[in-house]
mmCIF file with all atom_site columns, C-alpha atoms in Angstrom:
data_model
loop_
_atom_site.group_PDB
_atom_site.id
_atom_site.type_symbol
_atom_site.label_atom_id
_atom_site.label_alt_id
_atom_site.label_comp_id
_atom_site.label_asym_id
_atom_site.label_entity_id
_atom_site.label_seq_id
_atom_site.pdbx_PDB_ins_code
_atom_site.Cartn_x
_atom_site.Cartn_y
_atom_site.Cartn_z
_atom_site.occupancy
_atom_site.B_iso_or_equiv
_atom_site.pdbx_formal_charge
_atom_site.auth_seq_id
_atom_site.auth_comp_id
_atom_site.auth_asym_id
_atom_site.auth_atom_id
_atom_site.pdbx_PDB_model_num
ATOM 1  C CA . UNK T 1 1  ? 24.328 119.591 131.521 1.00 0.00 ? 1  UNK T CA 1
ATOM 2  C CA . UNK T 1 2  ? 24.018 118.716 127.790 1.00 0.00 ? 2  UNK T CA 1
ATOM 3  C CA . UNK T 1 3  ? 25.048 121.177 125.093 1.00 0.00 ? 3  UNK T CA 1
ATOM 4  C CA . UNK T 1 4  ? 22.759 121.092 122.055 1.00 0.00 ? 4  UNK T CA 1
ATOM 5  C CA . UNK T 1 5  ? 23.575 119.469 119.185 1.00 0.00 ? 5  UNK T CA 1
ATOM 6  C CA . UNK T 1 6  ? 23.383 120.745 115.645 1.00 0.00 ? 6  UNK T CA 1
ATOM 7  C CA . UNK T 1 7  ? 20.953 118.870 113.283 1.00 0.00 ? 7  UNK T CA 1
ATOM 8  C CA . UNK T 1 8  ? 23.497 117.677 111.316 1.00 0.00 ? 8  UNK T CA 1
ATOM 9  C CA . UNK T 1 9  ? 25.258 115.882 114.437 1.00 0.00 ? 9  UNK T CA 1
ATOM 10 C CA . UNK T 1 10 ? 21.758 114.781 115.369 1.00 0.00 ? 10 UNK T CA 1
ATOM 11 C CA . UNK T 1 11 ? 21.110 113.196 111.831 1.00 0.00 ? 11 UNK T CA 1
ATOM 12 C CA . UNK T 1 12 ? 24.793 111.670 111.641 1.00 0.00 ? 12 UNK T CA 1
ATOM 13 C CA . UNK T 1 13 ? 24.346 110.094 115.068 1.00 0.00 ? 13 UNK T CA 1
ATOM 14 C CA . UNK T 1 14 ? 20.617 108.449 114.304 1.00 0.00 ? 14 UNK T CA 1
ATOM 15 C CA . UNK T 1 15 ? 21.949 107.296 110.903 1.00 0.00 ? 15 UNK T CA 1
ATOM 16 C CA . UNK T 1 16 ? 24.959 105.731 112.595 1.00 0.00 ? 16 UNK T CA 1
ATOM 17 C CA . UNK T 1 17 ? 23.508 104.026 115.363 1.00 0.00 ? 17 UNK T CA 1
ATOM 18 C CA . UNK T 1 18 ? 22.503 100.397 113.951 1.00 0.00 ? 18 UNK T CA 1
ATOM 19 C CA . UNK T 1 19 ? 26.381 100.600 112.637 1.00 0.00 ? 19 UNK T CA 1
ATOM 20 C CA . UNK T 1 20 ? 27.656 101.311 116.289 1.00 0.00 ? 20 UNK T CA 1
ATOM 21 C CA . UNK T 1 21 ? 25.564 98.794  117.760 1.00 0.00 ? 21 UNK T CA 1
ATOM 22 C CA . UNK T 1 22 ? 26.921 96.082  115.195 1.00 0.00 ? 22 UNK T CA 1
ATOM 23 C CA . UNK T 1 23 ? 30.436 97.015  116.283 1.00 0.00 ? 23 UNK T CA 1
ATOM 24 C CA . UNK T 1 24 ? 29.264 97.455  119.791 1.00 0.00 ? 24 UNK T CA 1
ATOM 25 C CA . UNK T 1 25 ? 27.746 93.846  119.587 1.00 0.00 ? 25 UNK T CA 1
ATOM 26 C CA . UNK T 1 26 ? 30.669 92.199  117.349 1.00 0.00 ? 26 UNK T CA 1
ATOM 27 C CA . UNK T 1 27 ? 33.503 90.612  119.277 1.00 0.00 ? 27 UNK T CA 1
ATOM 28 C CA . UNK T 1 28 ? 35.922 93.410  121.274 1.00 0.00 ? 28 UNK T CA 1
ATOM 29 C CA . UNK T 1 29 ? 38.766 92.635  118.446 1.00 0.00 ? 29 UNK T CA 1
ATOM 30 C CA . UNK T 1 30 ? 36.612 93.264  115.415 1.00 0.00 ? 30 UNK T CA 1
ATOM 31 C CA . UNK T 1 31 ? 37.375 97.100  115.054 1.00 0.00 ? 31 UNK T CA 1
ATOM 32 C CA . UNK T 1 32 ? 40.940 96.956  115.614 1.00 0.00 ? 32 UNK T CA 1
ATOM 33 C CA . UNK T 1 33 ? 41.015 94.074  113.514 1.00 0.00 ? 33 UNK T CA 1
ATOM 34 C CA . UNK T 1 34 ? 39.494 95.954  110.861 1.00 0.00 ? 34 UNK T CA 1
ATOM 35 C CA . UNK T 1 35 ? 41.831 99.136  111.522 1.00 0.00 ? 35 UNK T CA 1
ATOM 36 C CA . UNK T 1 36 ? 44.948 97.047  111.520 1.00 0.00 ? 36 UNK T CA 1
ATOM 37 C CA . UNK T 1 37 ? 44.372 95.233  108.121 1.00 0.00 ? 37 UNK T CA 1
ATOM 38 C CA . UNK T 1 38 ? 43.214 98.379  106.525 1.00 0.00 ? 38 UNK T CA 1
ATOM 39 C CA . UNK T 1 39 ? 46.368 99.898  107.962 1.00 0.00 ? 39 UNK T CA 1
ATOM 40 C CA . UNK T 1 40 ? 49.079 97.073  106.768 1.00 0.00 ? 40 UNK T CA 1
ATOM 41 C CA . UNK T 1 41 ? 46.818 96.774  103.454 1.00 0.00 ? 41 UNK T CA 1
ATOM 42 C CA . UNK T 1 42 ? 48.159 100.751 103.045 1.00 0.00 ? 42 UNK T CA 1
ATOM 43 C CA . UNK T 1 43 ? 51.240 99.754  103.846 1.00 0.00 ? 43 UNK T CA 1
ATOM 44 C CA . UNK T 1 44 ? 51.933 96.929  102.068 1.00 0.00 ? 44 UNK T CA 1
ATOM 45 C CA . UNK T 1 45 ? 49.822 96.748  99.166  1.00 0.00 ? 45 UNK T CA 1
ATOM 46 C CA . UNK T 1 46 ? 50.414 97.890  95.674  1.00 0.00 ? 46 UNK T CA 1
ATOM 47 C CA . UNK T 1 47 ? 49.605 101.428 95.483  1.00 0.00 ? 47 UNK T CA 1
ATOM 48 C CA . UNK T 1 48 ? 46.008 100.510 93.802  1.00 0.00 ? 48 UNK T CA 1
ATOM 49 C CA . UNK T 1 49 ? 44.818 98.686  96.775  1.00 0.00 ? 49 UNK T CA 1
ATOM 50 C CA . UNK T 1 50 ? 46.630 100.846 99.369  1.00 0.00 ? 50 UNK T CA 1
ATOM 51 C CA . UNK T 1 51 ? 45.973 104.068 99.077  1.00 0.00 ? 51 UNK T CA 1
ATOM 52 C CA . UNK T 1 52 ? 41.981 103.258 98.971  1.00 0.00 ? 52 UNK T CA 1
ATOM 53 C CA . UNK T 1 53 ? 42.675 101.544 102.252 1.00 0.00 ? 53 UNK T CA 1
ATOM 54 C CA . UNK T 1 54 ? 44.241 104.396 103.888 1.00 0.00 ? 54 UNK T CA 1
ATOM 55 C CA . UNK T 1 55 ? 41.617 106.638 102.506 1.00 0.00 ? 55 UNK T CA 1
ATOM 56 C CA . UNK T 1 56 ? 38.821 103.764 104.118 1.00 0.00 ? 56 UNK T CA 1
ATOM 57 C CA . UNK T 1 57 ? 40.812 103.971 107.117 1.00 0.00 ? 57 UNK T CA 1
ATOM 58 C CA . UNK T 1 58 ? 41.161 108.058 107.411 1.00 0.00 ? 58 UNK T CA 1
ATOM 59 C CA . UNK T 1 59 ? 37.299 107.655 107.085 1.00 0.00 ? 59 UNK T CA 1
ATOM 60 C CA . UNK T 1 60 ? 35.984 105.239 109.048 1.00 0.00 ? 60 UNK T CA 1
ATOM 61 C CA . UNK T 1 61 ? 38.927 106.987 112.093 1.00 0.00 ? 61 UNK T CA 1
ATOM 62 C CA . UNK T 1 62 ? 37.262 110.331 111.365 1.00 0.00 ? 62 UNK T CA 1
ATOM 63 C CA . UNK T 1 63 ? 33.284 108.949 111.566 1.00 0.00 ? 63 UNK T CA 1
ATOM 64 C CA . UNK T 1 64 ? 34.357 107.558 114.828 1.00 0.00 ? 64 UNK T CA 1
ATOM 65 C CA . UNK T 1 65 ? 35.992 110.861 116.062 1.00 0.00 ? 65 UNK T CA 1
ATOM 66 C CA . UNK T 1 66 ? 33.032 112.718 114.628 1.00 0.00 ? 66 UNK T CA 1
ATOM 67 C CA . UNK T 1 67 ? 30.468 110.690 116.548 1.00 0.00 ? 67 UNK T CA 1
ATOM 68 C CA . UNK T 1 68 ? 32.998 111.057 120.070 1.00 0.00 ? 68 UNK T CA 1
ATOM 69 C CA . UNK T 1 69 ? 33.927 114.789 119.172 1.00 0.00 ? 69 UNK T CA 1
ATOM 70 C CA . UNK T 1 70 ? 31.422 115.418 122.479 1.00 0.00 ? 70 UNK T CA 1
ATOM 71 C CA . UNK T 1 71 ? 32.869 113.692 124.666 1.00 0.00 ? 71 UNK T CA 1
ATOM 72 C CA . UNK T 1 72 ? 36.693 114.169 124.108 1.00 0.00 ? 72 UNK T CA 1
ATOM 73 C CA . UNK T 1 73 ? 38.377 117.087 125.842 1.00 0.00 ? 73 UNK T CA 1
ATOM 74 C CA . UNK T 1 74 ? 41.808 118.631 124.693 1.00 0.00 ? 74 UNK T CA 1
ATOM 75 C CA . UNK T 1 75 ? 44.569 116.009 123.824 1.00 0.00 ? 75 UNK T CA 1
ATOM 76 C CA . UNK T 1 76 ? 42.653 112.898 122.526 1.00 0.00 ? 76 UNK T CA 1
ATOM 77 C CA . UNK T 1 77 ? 40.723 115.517 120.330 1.00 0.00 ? 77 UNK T CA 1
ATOM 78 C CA . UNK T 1 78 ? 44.465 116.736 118.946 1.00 0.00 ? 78 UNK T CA 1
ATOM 79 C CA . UNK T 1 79 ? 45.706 113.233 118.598 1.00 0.00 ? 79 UNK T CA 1
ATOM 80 C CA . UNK T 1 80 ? 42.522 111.961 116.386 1.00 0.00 ? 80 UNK T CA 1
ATOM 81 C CA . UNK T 1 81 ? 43.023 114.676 114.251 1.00 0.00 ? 81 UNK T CA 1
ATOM 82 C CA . UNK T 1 82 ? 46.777 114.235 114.070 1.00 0.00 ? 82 UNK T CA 1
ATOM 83 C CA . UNK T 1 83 ? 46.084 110.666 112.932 1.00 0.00 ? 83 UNK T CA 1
ATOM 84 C CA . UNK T 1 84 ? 43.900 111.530 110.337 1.00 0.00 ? 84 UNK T CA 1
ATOM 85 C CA . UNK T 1 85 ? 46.080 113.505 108.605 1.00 0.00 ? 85 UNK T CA 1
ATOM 86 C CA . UNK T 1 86 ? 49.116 111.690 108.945 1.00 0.00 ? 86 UNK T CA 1
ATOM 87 C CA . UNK T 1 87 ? 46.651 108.732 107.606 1.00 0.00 ? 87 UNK T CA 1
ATOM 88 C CA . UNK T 1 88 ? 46.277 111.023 104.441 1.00 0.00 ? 88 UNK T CA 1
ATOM 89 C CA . UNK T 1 89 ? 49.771 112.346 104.153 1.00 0.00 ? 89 UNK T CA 1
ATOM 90 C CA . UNK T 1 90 ? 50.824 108.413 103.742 1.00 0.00 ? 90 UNK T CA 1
ATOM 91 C CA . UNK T 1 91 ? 48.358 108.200 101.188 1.00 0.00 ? 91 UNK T CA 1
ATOM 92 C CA . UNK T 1 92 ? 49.322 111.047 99.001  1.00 0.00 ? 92 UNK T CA 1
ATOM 93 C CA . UNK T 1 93 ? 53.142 110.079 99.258  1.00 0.00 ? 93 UNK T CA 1
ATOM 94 C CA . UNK T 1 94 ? 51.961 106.523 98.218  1.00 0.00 ? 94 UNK T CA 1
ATOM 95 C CA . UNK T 1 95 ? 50.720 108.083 95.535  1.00 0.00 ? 95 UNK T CA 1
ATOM 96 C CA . UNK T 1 96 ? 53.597 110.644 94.512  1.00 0.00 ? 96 UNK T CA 1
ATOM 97 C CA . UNK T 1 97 ? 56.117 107.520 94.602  1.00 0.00 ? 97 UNK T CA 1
ATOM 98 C CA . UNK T 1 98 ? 54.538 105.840 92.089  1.00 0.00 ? 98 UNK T CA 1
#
């Protein structure tokens, strides 16, 4: 059984779908490709181009945890959002060691 959706999650998902299916369709490395040189951009880039990498990063991890919030249960749900914000503590320390 289904649990309803709220129109917002409805509206998120339809908007998101021709994005999905351009990942879905792309080759299988694509989106960790993309999530590993945003990632060592944040690392290792001057503090102009790496904190707006870890902030493209944070985003694009939480749109994907939004859009499989569903169909997580329990720990995975915990870990994406412990990501996130360890994503964004990086970025604001990049930013304070300036």
């Amino acid at each position: 059984m289904s649990t309803p959706s709220s129109p917002l999650r409805q509206r998120i998902t339809k908007v998101s779908y021709p994005y999905v299916a351009k990942l879905h369709a792309a080759p299988k490395l694509t989106l960790p490709g993309i999530t590993l040189v945003l990632a060592l951009a944040g690392v290792f880039a001057p503090v102009a181009v790496g904190v707006p990498a870890l902030v493209l990063l944070a985003l694009l991890l939480g749109w994907l945890a939004f859009l499989s919030w569903p169909a997580v249960t329990g720990g995975p749900k915990f870990l994406r959002i412990f990501s996130i914000l360890i994503i964004l503590l990086f970025a604001v320390s990049r930013i304070a060691n300036s």
